[in-house]
Short mmCIF file of C-alpha atoms in Angstrom, two decimals:
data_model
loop_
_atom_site.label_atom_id
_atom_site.label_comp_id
_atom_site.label_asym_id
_atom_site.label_seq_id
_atom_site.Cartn_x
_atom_site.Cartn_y
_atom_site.Cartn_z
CA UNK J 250 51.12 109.88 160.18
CA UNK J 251 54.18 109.24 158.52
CA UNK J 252 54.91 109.54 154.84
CA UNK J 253 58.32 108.33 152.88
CA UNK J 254 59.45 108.94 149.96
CA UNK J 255 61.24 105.85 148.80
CA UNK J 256 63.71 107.65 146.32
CA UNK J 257 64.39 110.77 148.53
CA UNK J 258 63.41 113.39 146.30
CA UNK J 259 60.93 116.03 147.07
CA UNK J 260 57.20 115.06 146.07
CA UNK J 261 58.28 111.44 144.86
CA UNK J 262 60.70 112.90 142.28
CA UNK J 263 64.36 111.96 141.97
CA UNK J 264 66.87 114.64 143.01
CA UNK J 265 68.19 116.38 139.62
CA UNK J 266 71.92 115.05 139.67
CA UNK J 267 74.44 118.02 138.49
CA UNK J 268 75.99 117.64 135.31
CA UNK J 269 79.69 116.02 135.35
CA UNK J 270 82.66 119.14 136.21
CA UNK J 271 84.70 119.36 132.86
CA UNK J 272 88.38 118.99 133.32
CA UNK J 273 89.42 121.88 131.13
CA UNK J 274 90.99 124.72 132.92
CA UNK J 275 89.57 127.52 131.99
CA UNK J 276 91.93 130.58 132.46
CA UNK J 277 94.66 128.95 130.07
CA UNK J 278 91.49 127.94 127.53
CA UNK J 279 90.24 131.73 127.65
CA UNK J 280 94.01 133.03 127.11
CA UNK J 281 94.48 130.61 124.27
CA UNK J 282 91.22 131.63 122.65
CA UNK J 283 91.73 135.45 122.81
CA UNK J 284 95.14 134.59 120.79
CA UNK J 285 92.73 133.00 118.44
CA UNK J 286 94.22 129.44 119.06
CA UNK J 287 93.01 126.59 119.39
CA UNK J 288 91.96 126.33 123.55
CA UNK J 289 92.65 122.51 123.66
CA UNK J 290 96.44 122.38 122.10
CA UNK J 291 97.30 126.17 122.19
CA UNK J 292 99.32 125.52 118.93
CA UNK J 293 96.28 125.30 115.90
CA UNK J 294 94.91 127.88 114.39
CA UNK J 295 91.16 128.87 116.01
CA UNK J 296 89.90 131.00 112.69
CA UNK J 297 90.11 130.30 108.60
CA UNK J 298 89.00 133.45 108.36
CA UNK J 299 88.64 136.57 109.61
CA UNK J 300 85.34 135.61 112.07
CA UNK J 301 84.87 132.08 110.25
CA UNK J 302 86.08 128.86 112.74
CA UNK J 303 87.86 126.24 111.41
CA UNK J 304 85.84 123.22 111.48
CA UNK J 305 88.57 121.07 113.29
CA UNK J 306 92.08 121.75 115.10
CA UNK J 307 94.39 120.89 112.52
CA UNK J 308 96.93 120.02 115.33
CA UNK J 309 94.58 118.29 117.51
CA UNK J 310 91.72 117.76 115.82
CA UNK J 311 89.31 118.93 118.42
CA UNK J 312 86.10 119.95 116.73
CA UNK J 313 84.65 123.41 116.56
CA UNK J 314 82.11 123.22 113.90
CA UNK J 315 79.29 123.19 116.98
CA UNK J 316 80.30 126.39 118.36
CA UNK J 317 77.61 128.63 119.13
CA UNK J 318 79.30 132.09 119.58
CA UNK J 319 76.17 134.13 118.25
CA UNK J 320 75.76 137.47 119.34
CA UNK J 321 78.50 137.68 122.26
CA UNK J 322 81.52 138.87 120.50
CA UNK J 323 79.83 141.82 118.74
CA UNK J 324 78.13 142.24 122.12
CA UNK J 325 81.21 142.60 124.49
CA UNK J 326 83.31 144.37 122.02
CA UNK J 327 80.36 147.05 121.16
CA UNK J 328 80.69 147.13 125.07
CA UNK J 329 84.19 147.28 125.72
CA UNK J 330 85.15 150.24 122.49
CA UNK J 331 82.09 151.83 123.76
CA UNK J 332 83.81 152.33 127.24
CA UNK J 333 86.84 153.57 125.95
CA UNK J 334 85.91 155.35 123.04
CA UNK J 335 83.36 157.47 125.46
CA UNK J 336 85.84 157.51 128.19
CA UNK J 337 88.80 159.35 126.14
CA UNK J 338 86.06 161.50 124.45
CA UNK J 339 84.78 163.01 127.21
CA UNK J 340 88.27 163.36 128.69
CA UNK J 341 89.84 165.13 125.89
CA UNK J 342 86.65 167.20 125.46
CA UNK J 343 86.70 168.42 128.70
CA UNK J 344 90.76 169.07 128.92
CA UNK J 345 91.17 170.64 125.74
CA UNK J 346 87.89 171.35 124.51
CA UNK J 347 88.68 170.42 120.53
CA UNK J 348 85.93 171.52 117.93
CA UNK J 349 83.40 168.82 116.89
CA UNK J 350 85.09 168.63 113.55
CA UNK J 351 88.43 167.36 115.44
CA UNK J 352 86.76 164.55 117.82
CA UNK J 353 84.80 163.48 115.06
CA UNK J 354 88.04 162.93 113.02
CA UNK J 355 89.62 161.19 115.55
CA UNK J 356 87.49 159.47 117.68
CA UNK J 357 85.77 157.69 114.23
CA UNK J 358 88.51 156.27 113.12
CA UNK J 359 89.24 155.02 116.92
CA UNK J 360 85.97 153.77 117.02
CA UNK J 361 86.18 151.88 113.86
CA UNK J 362 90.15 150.45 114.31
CA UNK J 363 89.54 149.24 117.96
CA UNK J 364 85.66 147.62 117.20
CA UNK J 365 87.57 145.44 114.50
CA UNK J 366 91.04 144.96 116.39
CA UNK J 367 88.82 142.98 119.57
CA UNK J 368 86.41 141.19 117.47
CA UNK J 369 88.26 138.39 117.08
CA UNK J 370 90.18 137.79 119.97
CA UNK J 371 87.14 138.33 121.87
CA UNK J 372 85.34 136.07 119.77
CA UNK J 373 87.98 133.64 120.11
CA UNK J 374 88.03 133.86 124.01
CA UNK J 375 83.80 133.07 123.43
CA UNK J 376 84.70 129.97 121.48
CA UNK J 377 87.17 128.85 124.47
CA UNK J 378 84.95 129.71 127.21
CA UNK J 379 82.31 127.51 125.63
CA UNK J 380 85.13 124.42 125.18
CA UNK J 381 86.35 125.24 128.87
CA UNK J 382 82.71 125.09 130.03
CA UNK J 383 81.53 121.88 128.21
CA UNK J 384 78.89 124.24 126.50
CA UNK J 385 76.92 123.36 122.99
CA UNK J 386 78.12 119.76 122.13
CA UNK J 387 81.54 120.57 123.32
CA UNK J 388 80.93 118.29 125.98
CA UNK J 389 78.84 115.58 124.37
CA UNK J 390 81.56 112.87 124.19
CA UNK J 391 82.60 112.86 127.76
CA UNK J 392 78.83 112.93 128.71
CA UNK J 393 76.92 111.24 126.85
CA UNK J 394 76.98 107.91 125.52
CA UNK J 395 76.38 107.37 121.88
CA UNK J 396 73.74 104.79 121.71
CA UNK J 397 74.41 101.92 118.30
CA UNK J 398 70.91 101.47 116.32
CA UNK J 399 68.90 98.33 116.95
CA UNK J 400 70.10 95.42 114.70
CA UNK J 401 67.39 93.75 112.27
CA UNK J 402 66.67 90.24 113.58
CA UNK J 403 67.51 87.67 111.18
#
């Protein structure tokens, strides 16, 4: 007994078909974004504020209001100061051997400068790496096809 499947997917399903590669390279997109510019041009500004995205390039014009960044940046910088800040500490604790006093002096004030110095570059390069990848509506108007309403009949 022979059975075919006349569309060639498994079980009489079609075959999932992979979502279309994006053309944006990322490695100059991620540098671009962690100099909080713009990962499209290079040249517009990526943040009004200090964390706040501009809504549009103002060079471009590519749109970053749908930008989905979320918990990531606080996430990989938390991870990134924490590595370093616990690195040095336990380095300098166990070559000079400071009183608690003197690491908590310094290594506070470490903590504090670095956590804000990479949150928005990192941030940035978050915002990039979701343009570069196509990710939440970044993608939308290469892929898919805006569809006009259906006109009244008169």
């Amino acid at each position: 007994m022979r059975i075919t499947f006349d569309d060639g997917g498994p079980g009489g399903r079609p075959a999932p078909t992979p979502p279309p590669r994006s053309n944006r390279p990322l490695g100059p997109a991620l540098w671009r974004g962690w100099r909080c510019r713009c990962p499209n041009c290079g040249e517009g500004r990526l943040f009004a504020g200090y964390l706040t995205v501009v809504p549009a390039c103002s060079v471009c014009g590519e749109a970053f209001h749908h930008h989905r960044a979320d918990d990531l940046p606080p996430y990989l910088t938390i991870m990134v100061v924490g590595h370093v800040v616990v690195t040095g500490l336990l380095i300098t604790d166990r070559m000079f051997v400071p009183p608690v006093w003197l690491e908590t002096v310094i290594w506070l004030p470490v903590t504090a400068i670095l956590g804000l110095a990479l949150l928005r570059p990192i941030k940035g390069a978050v915002v990039a790496l979701q343009w570069a990848l196509a990710m939440h509506g970044f993608g939308r108007a290469a892929t898919v096809p805006r569809e006009e309403p259906p006109r009244p009949a008169s």
